[in-house]
Short mmCIF file of C-alpha atoms and ligand atoms in Angstrom, two decimals:
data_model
loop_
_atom_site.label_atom_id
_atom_site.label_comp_id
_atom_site.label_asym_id
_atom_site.label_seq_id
_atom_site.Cartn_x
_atom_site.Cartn_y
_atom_site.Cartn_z
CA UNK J 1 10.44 6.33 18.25
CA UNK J 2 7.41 5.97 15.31
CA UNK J 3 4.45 3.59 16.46
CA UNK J 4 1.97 2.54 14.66
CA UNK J 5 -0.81 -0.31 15.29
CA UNK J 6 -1.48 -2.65 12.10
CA UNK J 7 -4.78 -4.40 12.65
CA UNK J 8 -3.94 -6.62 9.40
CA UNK J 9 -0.63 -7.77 10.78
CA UNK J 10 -1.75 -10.91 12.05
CA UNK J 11 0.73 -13.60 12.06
CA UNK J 12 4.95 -14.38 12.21
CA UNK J 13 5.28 -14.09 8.34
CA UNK J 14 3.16 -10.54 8.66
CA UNK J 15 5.53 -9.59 11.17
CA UNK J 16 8.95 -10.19 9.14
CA UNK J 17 7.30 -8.87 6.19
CA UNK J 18 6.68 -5.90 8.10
CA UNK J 19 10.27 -5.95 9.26
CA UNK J 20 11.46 -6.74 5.70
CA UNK J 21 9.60 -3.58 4.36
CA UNK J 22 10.92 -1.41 6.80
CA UNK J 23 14.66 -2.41 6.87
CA UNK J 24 14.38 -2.13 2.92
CA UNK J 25 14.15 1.66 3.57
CA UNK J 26 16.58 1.99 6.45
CA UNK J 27 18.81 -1.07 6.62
CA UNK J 28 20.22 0.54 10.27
CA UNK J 29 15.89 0.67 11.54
CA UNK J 30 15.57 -0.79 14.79
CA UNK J 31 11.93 -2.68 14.17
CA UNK J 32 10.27 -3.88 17.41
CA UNK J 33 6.47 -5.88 16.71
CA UNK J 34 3.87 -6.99 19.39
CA UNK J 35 1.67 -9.05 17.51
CA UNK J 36 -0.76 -9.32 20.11
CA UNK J 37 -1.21 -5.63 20.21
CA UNK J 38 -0.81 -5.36 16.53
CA UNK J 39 1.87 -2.58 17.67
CA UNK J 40 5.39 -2.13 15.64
CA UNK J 41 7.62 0.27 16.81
CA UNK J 42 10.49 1.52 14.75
CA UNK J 43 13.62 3.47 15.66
CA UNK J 44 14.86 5.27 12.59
CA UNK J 45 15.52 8.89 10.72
CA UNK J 46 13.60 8.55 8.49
CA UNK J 47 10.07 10.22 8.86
CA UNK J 48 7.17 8.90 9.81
CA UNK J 49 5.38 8.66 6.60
CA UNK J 50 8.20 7.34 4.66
CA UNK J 51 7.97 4.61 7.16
CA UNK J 52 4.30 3.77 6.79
CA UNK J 53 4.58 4.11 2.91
CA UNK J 54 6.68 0.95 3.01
CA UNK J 55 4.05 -0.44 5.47
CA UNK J 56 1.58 -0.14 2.82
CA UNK J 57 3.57 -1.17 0.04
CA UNK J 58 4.14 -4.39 1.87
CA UNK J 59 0.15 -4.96 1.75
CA UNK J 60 -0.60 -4.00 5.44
CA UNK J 61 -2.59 -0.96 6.85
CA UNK J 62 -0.55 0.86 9.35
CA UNK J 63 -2.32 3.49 11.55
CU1 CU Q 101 0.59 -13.13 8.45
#
């Protein structure tokens, strides 16, 4: 399981762009998003920073 927190994720269109960005890479990711918590937890094999590399590309700041 990757986690990261996205402070700038902040409302249901960040969240399926989020989503969007991550099942781009790995169409078989499993993408789960609190938006309270800003958390977005991914189940995938692909690494970590491949992950967050398509967090950033969608415009958000994933930590
Ligand atoms: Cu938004």
């Amino acid at each position: 399981m990757i986690q990261f927190e996205v402070p700038d994720m902040t409302c249901g269109h960040c969240v399926r762009s989020v989503t969007e960005a991550v099942k781009a890479a790995d169409p078989a990711a499993e993408v789960a998003i609190d938006l309270p918590s800003h958390r977005v937890q991914v189940n995938s094999t692909l690494p970590r920073e491949v992950i967050a590399a398509q967090i950033v590309e969608a415009g958000f700041t994933p930590d």
